[in-house]
PDB file of C-alpha atoms in Angstrom:
ATOM      1  CA  MET A   1     -31.202 -22.042  94.100  1.00 53.00           C
ATOM      2  CA  ASN A   2     -33.636 -23.966  96.345  1.00 54.00           C
ATOM      3  CA  LEU A   3     -35.634 -27.092  95.537  1.00 49.00           C
ATOM      4  CA  GLU A   4     -38.856 -25.142  95.007  1.00 50.00           C
ATOM      5  CA  SER A   5     -37.214 -22.935  92.368  1.00 50.00           C
ATOM      6  CA  ASN A   6     -35.769 -25.978  90.628  1.00 51.00           C
ATOM      7  CA  SER A   7     -39.198 -27.595  90.584  1.00 49.00           C
ATOM      8  CA  ARG A   8     -40.804 -24.493  89.058  1.00 50.00           C
ATOM      9  CA  ILE A   9     -38.153 -24.323  86.348  1.00 47.00           C
ATOM     10  CA  ARG A  10     -38.661 -28.000  85.510  1.00 49.00           C
ATOM     11  CA  ASN A  11     -42.435 -27.458  85.283  1.00 47.00           C
ATOM     12  CA  VAL A  12     -42.003 -24.512  82.914  1.00 42.00           C
ATOM     13  CA  ILE A  13     -39.598 -26.484  80.709  1.00 48.00           C
ATOM     14  CA  HIS A  14     -41.938 -29.490  80.704  1.00 48.00           C
ATOM     15  CA  ARG A  15     -44.966 -27.404  79.674  1.00 48.00           C
ATOM     16  CA  PHE A  16     -42.989 -25.653  76.936  1.00 47.00           C
ATOM     17  CA  PHE A  17     -41.852 -29.041  75.627  1.00 48.00           C
ATOM     18  CA  LEU A  18     -45.437 -30.355  75.550  1.00 45.00           C
ATOM     19  CA  TYR A  19     -46.729 -27.309  73.677  1.00 45.00           C
ATOM     20  CA  PHE A  20     -43.852 -27.603  71.192  1.00 45.00           C
ATOM     21  CA  ILE A  21     -44.530 -31.288  70.534  1.00 44.00           C
ATOM     22  CA  PHE A  22     -48.283 -30.758  70.186  1.00 44.00           C
ATOM     23  CA  SER A  23     -47.833 -27.863  67.772  1.00 46.00           C
ATOM     24  CA  LEU A  24     -45.642 -30.026  65.551  1.00 45.00           C
ATOM     25  CA  SER A  25     -48.267 -32.773  65.505  1.00 46.00           C
ATOM     26  CA  GLY A  26     -51.179 -30.529  64.526  1.00 49.00           C
ATOM     27  CA  PHE A  27     -52.645 -30.525  68.032  1.00 51.00           C
ATOM     28  CA  TYR A  28     -53.342 -27.004  69.226  1.00 53.00           C
ATOM     29  CA  CYS A  29     -54.438 -25.846  72.651  1.00 54.00           C
ATOM     30  CA  ALA A  30     -55.808 -22.544  73.830  1.00 51.00           C
ATOM     31  CA  LEU A  31     -56.507 -21.178  77.265  1.00 50.00           C
ATOM     32  CA  SER A  32     -59.857 -19.437  77.077  1.00 48.00           C
ATOM     33  CA  GLU A  33     -61.513 -18.873  80.443  1.00 50.00           C
ATOM     34  CA  GLN A  34     -64.518 -16.886  79.321  1.00 47.00           C
ATOM     35  CA  SER A  35     -68.191 -16.894  80.232  1.00 48.00           C
ATOM     36  CA  ASN A  36     -69.375 -14.257  77.744  1.00 48.00           C
ATOM     37  CA  LEU A  37     -69.311 -16.315  74.551  1.00 64.00           C
ATOM     38  CA  GLY A  38     -72.952 -17.379  74.544  1.00 79.00           C
ATOM     39  CA  VAL A  39     -72.129 -20.836  75.865  1.00 87.00           C
ATOM     40  CA  GLN A  40     -74.849 -20.562  78.523  1.00 87.00           C
ATOM     41  CA  GLU A  41     -77.361 -20.829  75.675  1.00 91.00           C
ATOM     42  CA  PHE A  42     -75.894 -24.030  74.240  1.00 94.00           C
ATOM     43  CA  GLN A  43     -78.450 -26.816  74.180  1.00 95.00           C
ATOM     44  CA  GLY A  44     -79.475 -29.745  72.052  1.00 96.00           C
ATOM     45  CA  ILE A  45     -81.226 -33.081  71.965  1.00 97.00           C
ATOM     46  CA  THR A  46     -80.054 -36.635  72.410  1.00 97.00           C
ATOM     47  CA  LEU A  47     -80.776 -39.244  69.762  1.00 96.00           C
ATOM     48  CA  ASP A  48     -83.891 -40.299  71.675  1.00 95.00           C
ATOM     49  CA  GLY A  49     -85.196 -36.733  71.772  1.00 94.00           C
ATOM     50  CA  GLN A  50     -84.240 -35.742  75.322  1.00 96.00           C
ATOM     51  CA  SER A  51     -83.311 -32.087  75.823  1.00 96.00           C
ATOM     52  CA  VAL A  52     -79.864 -31.244  77.174  1.00 96.00           C
ATOM     53  CA  ARG A  53     -78.918 -27.744  78.283  1.00 96.00           C
ATOM     54  CA  LEU A  54     -75.194 -27.493  78.932  1.00 95.00           C
ATOM     55  CA  SER A  55     -75.585 -24.885  81.672  1.00 93.00           C
ATOM     56  CA  GLU A  56     -77.661 -27.414  83.653  1.00 95.00           C
ATOM     57  CA  VAL A  57     -75.143 -30.263  83.549  1.00 95.00           C
ATOM     58  CA  LYS A  58     -74.658 -31.491  87.117  1.00 94.00           C
ATOM     59  CA  ALA A  59     -71.014 -32.525  86.805  1.00 96.00           C
ATOM     60  CA  SER A  60     -68.426 -29.909  87.745  1.00 95.00           C
ATOM     61  CA  ARG A  61     -66.492 -30.409  84.480  1.00 96.00           C
ATOM     62  CA  LEU A  62     -67.913 -30.799  80.980  1.00 97.00           C
ATOM     63  CA  ILE A  63     -66.117 -32.119  77.905  1.00 97.00           C
ATOM     64  CA  LEU A  64     -67.694 -31.314  74.549  1.00 97.00           C
ATOM     65  CA  ASN A  65     -66.120 -32.917  71.495  1.00 98.00           C
ATOM     66  CA  VAL A  66     -67.359 -31.385  68.235  1.00 98.00           C
ATOM     67  CA  TYR A  67     -67.692 -33.963  65.459  1.00 98.00           C
ATOM     68  CA  GLY A  68     -68.438 -33.428  61.796  1.00 97.00           C
ATOM     69  CA  PRO A  69     -69.641 -35.834  59.092  1.00 95.00           C
ATOM     70  CA  ASN A  70     -67.087 -36.718  56.410  1.00 91.00           C
ATOM     71  CA  CYS A  71     -64.371 -35.279  58.660  1.00 96.00           C
ATOM     72  CA  VAL A  72     -61.368 -37.597  58.339  1.00 97.00           C
ATOM     73  CA  PRO A  73     -59.546 -36.285  61.457  1.00 97.00           C
ATOM     74  CA  CYS A  74     -62.801 -36.736  63.419  1.00 98.00           C
ATOM     75  CA  ILE A  75     -62.996 -40.370  62.340  1.00 97.00           C
ATOM     76  CA  LYS A  76     -59.336 -41.011  63.141  1.00 97.00           C
ATOM     77  CA  GLU A  77     -59.887 -39.531  66.601  1.00 98.00           C
ATOM     78  CA  ILE A  78     -62.722 -41.925  67.541  1.00 98.00           C
ATOM     79  CA  PRO A  79     -60.566 -44.643  69.209  1.00 98.00           C
ATOM     80  CA  ALA A  80     -59.024 -41.964  71.438  1.00 98.00           C
ATOM     81  CA  LEU A  81     -62.456 -40.500  72.234  1.00 98.00           C
ATOM     82  CA  ASN A  82     -63.866 -43.913  73.118  1.00 98.00           C
ATOM     83  CA  TYR A  83     -60.874 -44.568  75.363  1.00 98.00           C
ATOM     84  CA  LEU A  84     -61.212 -41.179  77.066  1.00 97.00           C
ATOM     85  CA  TYR A  85     -64.946 -41.642  77.523  1.00 97.00           C
ATOM     86  CA  GLN A  86     -64.391 -44.949  79.304  1.00 97.00           C
ATOM     87  CA  GLU A  87     -61.736 -43.326  81.469  1.00 95.00           C
ATOM     88  CA  MET A  88     -63.897 -40.297  82.281  1.00 95.00           C
ATOM     89  CA  GLN A  89     -66.814 -42.487  83.326  1.00 94.00           C
ATOM     90  CA  LYS A  90     -64.749 -43.409  86.371  1.00 93.00           C
ATOM     91  CA  ASP A  91     -64.933 -39.793  87.554  1.00 93.00           C
ATOM     92  CA  PRO A  92     -68.420 -38.532  88.535  1.00 93.00           C
ATOM     93  CA  LYS A  93     -67.171 -34.946  88.380  1.00 94.00           C
ATOM     94  CA  VAL A  94     -66.804 -35.142  84.581  1.00 95.00           C
ATOM     95  CA  GLN A  95     -69.518 -35.310  81.901  1.00 97.00           C
ATOM     96  CA  PHE A  96     -68.465 -36.138  78.329  1.00 97.00           C
ATOM     97  CA  TYR A  97     -70.567 -35.488  75.212  1.00 98.00           C
ATOM     98  CA  MET A  98     -69.998 -35.537  71.478  1.00 98.00           C
ATOM     99  CA  ALA A  99     -71.705 -32.506  69.941  1.00 98.00           C
ATOM    100  CA  ILE A 100     -72.848 -32.378  66.328  1.00 98.00           C
ATOM    101  CA  ASP A 101     -74.002 -29.349  64.371  1.00 97.00           C
ATOM    102  CA  PRO A 102     -76.873 -30.832  62.306  1.00 97.00           C
ATOM    103  CA  SER A 103     -76.523 -28.177  59.607  1.00 96.00           C
ATOM    104  CA  LEU A 104     -73.261 -29.843  58.520  1.00 96.00           C
ATOM    105  CA  PHE A 105     -75.267 -32.737  57.073  1.00 97.00           C
ATOM    106  CA  PHE A 106     -77.246 -30.617  54.614  1.00 97.00           C
ATOM    107  CA  ASP A 107     -76.395 -28.358  51.699  1.00 95.00           C
ATOM    108  CA  ASP A 108     -79.713 -26.511  52.061  1.00 95.00           C
ATOM    109  CA  SER A 109     -79.738 -26.120  55.847  1.00 95.00           C
ATOM    110  CA  GLU A 110     -80.465 -22.385  55.601  1.00 93.00           C
ATOM    111  CA  VAL A 111     -83.945 -23.093  54.203  1.00 96.00           C
ATOM    112  CA  MET A 112     -84.773 -25.813  56.738  1.00 97.00           C
ATOM    113  CA  SER A 113     -86.457 -25.237  60.068  1.00 97.00           C
ATOM    114  CA  GLU A 114     -84.501 -26.364  63.100  1.00 96.00           C
ATOM    115  CA  ASP A 115     -87.029 -29.078  63.939  1.00 96.00           C
ATOM    116  CA  GLU A 116     -86.888 -30.415  60.381  1.00 97.00           C
ATOM    117  CA  MET A 117     -83.106 -30.384  60.419  1.00 97.00           C
ATOM    118  CA  LEU A 118     -82.884 -32.210  63.745  1.00 97.00           C
ATOM    119  CA  THR A 119     -85.445 -34.811  62.685  1.00 96.00           C
ATOM    120  CA  LYS A 120     -83.615 -35.558  59.440  1.00 97.00           C
ATOM    121  CA  ALA A 121     -80.179 -35.537  61.070  1.00 98.00           C
ATOM    122  CA  ILE A 122     -80.941 -38.102  63.790  1.00 97.00           C
ATOM    123  CA  PRO A 123     -80.912 -41.201  61.512  1.00 98.00           C
ATOM    124  CA  LEU A 124     -77.791 -39.902  59.757  1.00 98.00           C
ATOM    125  CA  VAL A 125     -76.006 -39.535  63.082  1.00 98.00           C
ATOM    126  CA  LYS A 126     -77.123 -43.010  64.141  1.00 97.00           C
ATOM    127  CA  ASP A 127     -75.574 -44.365  60.942  1.00 97.00           C
ATOM    128  CA  GLU A 128     -72.286 -42.600  61.766  1.00 97.00           C
ATOM    129  CA  ILE A 129     -72.306 -43.995  65.301  1.00 97.00           C
ATOM    130  CA  GLN A 130     -72.866 -47.534  64.074  1.00 97.00           C
ATOM    131  CA  LYS A 131     -70.390 -47.266  61.215  1.00 97.00           C
ATOM    132  CA  TYR A 132     -67.534 -45.858  63.292  1.00 97.00           C
ATOM    133  CA  LYS A 133     -68.433 -47.505  66.631  1.00 97.00           C
ATOM    134  CA  ILE A 134     -68.735 -44.233  68.531  1.00 98.00           C
ATOM    135  CA  GLN A 135     -69.313 -44.792  72.257  1.00 98.00           C
ATOM    136  CA  VAL A 136     -69.491 -41.190  73.452  1.00 98.00           C
ATOM    137  CA  PRO A 137     -73.054 -39.939  74.188  1.00 98.00           C
ATOM    138  CA  THR A 138     -74.125 -37.697  71.333  1.00 98.00           C
ATOM    139  CA  ILE A 139     -76.057 -34.434  71.273  1.00 98.00           C
ATOM    140  CA  LEU A 140     -77.469 -32.756  68.182  1.00 98.00           C
ATOM    141  CA  MET A 141     -76.995 -29.083  68.925  1.00 97.00           C
ATOM    142  CA  LYS A 142     -79.511 -26.294  68.438  1.00 96.00           C
ATOM    143  CA  LYS A 143     -78.768 -22.676  67.630  1.00 92.00           C
ATOM    144  CA  PRO A 144     -76.796 -20.637  68.634  1.00 92.00           C
ATOM    145  CA  PHE A 145     -74.327 -23.552  68.588  1.00 93.00           C
ATOM    146  CA  ARG A 146     -72.910 -23.752  65.078  1.00 94.00           C
ATOM    147  CA  VAL A 147     -69.608 -24.614  63.444  1.00 95.00           C
ATOM    148  CA  SER A 148     -68.569 -21.504  61.539  1.00 91.00           C
ATOM    149  CA  ARG A 149     -65.319 -19.804  60.613  1.00 87.00           C
ATOM    150  CA  THR A 150     -66.874 -16.349  60.921  1.00 87.00           C
ATOM    151  CA  ASN A 151     -69.426 -16.139  63.735  1.00 83.00           C
ATOM    152  CA  SER A 152     -68.884 -18.944  66.217  1.00 88.00           C
ATOM    153  CA  ILE A 153     -66.412 -19.971  68.892  1.00 87.00           C
ATOM    154  CA  ILE A 154     -66.314 -23.364  67.138  1.00 92.00           C
ATOM    155  CA  THR A 155     -64.495 -22.819  63.871  1.00 91.00           C
ATOM    156  CA  GLY A 156     -64.068 -26.380  62.633  1.00 94.00           C
ATOM    157  CA  THR A 157     -64.046 -30.074  63.413  1.00 97.00           C
ATOM    158  CA  PRO A 158     -62.757 -31.832  65.349  1.00 97.00           C
ATOM    159  CA  GLU A 159     -62.559 -29.475  68.281  1.00 97.00           C
ATOM    160  CA  THR A 160     -62.903 -30.304  71.963  1.00 97.00           C
ATOM    161  CA  LEU A 161     -64.083 -27.742  74.492  1.00 95.00           C
ATOM    162  CA  LEU A 162     -63.526 -28.003  78.239  1.00 96.00           C
ATOM    163  CA  PHE A 163     -65.943 -26.238  80.565  1.00 94.00           C
ATOM    164  CA  LYS A 164     -66.244 -25.569  84.238  1.00 94.00           C
ATOM    165  CA  THR A 165     -69.870 -25.546  85.332  1.00 93.00           C
ATOM    166  CA  LYS A 166     -71.928 -23.529  87.813  1.00 88.00           C
ATOM    167  CA  PRO A 167     -71.585 -21.154  86.049  1.00 90.00           C
ATOM    168  CA  LEU A 168     -70.736 -22.616  82.660  1.00 91.00           C
ATOM    169  CA  VAL A 169     -67.335 -21.241  81.657  1.00 91.00           C
ATOM    170  CA  LEU A 170     -65.174 -22.300  78.732  1.00 92.00           C
ATOM    171  CA  TYR A 171     -61.638 -22.651  80.057  1.00 93.00           C
ATOM    172  CA  TYR A 172     -59.745 -24.643  77.423  1.00 93.00           C
ATOM    173  CA  ASN A 173     -60.162 -25.817  73.870  1.00 91.00           C
ATOM    174  CA  PHE A 174     -58.275 -28.333  71.781  1.00 95.00           C
ATOM    175  CA  ILE A 175     -58.316 -27.650  68.046  1.00 94.00           C
ATOM    176  CA  GLY A 176     -57.781 -30.728  65.926  1.00 96.00           C
ATOM    177  CA  PRO A 177     -57.811 -34.373  67.001  1.00 97.00           C
ATOM    178  CA  ILE A 178     -56.784 -35.081  70.574  1.00 97.00           C
ATOM    179  CA  SER A 179     -54.936 -38.137  69.288  1.00 97.00           C
ATOM    180  CA  GLU A 180     -55.112 -40.348  66.210  1.00 96.00           C
ATOM    181  CA  GLU A 181     -53.547 -43.283  68.038  1.00 96.00           C
ATOM    182  CA  GLY A 182     -55.681 -46.392  67.624  1.00 94.00           C
ATOM    183  CA  ASN A 183     -53.845 -48.903  69.790  1.00 95.00           C
ATOM    184  CA  LEU A 184     -55.411 -49.216  73.247  1.00 91.00           C
ATOM    185  CA  GLU A 185     -52.157 -49.967  75.050  1.00 93.00           C
ATOM    186  CA  ARG A 186     -50.388 -47.036  73.439  1.00 96.00           C
ATOM    187  CA  LEU A 187     -53.333 -44.734  74.155  1.00 96.00           C
ATOM    188  CA  SER A 188     -52.845 -45.243  77.875  1.00 94.00           C
ATOM    189  CA  ILE A 189     -49.345 -43.733  77.655  1.00 96.00           C
ATOM    190  CA  ASP A 190     -49.933 -41.278  74.796  1.00 97.00           C
ATOM    191  CA  GLN A 191     -48.600 -37.905  75.978  1.00 96.00           C
ATOM    192  CA  LYS A 192     -51.432 -36.016  74.286  1.00 95.00           C
ATOM    193  CA  ILE A 193     -54.018 -38.214  76.020  1.00 97.00           C
ATOM    194  CA  LEU A 194     -52.310 -37.739  79.385  1.00 96.00           C
ATOM    195  CA  PHE A 195     -52.169 -33.982  78.840  1.00 95.00           C
ATOM    196  CA  PHE A 196     -55.858 -33.898  77.914  1.00 96.00           C
ATOM    197  CA  LYS A 197     -56.841 -35.873  81.018  1.00 94.00           C
ATOM    198  CA  ARG A 198     -54.868 -33.497  83.197  1.00 94.00           C
ATOM    199  CA  MET A 199     -56.511 -30.445  81.642  1.00 94.00           C
ATOM    200  CA  ALA A 200     -59.945 -32.059  81.955  1.00 93.00           C
ATOM    201  CA  GLY A 201     -59.339 -32.506  85.670  1.00 85.00           C
ATOM    202  CA  SER A 202     -59.357 -36.289  85.599  1.00 65.00           C
ATOM    203  CA  SER A 203     -55.771 -37.479  85.935  1.00 54.00           C
TER     204      SER A 203
END
């Protein structure tokens, strides 16, 4: 058996080991290279009212972390997200956003107009950012982006989607927190963080 074959076998074993460890820890990954899921229509506004259309992002890779209010795993994930955001800023090929479905803030969202919902959600999101010290740039998403178990590609929070751009194609998604590690030194060697950076194309 030659060196190349040995290397391939080691790579397969290593990837299997990573998937096994992540599945035990509640961290799930899914390959999903698809462009027909309506993602080209995803758009939203920043907290200062600027429009963002994901299909027009200039970076070649896009990270979209989906956050929900009162979501304990989302809150526990924030130190890891802040760390990753600082790391990703070093790479101009990668754009990182936190996406929020504004309907999650309201029990009566179905009777609210989108403009009303966005207007009322902005101060609530600002409170969350201040309370939990979120550093990742935040977008309040418009329809058709919604968190839904029945009619959306985003079924819950937290979830992190990885896209290639030009055209916008979803190629990987992480269901559940990327990591709940809060120690900065340990984050830099956390296997889940390292795996995420590799999949995001910035490692």
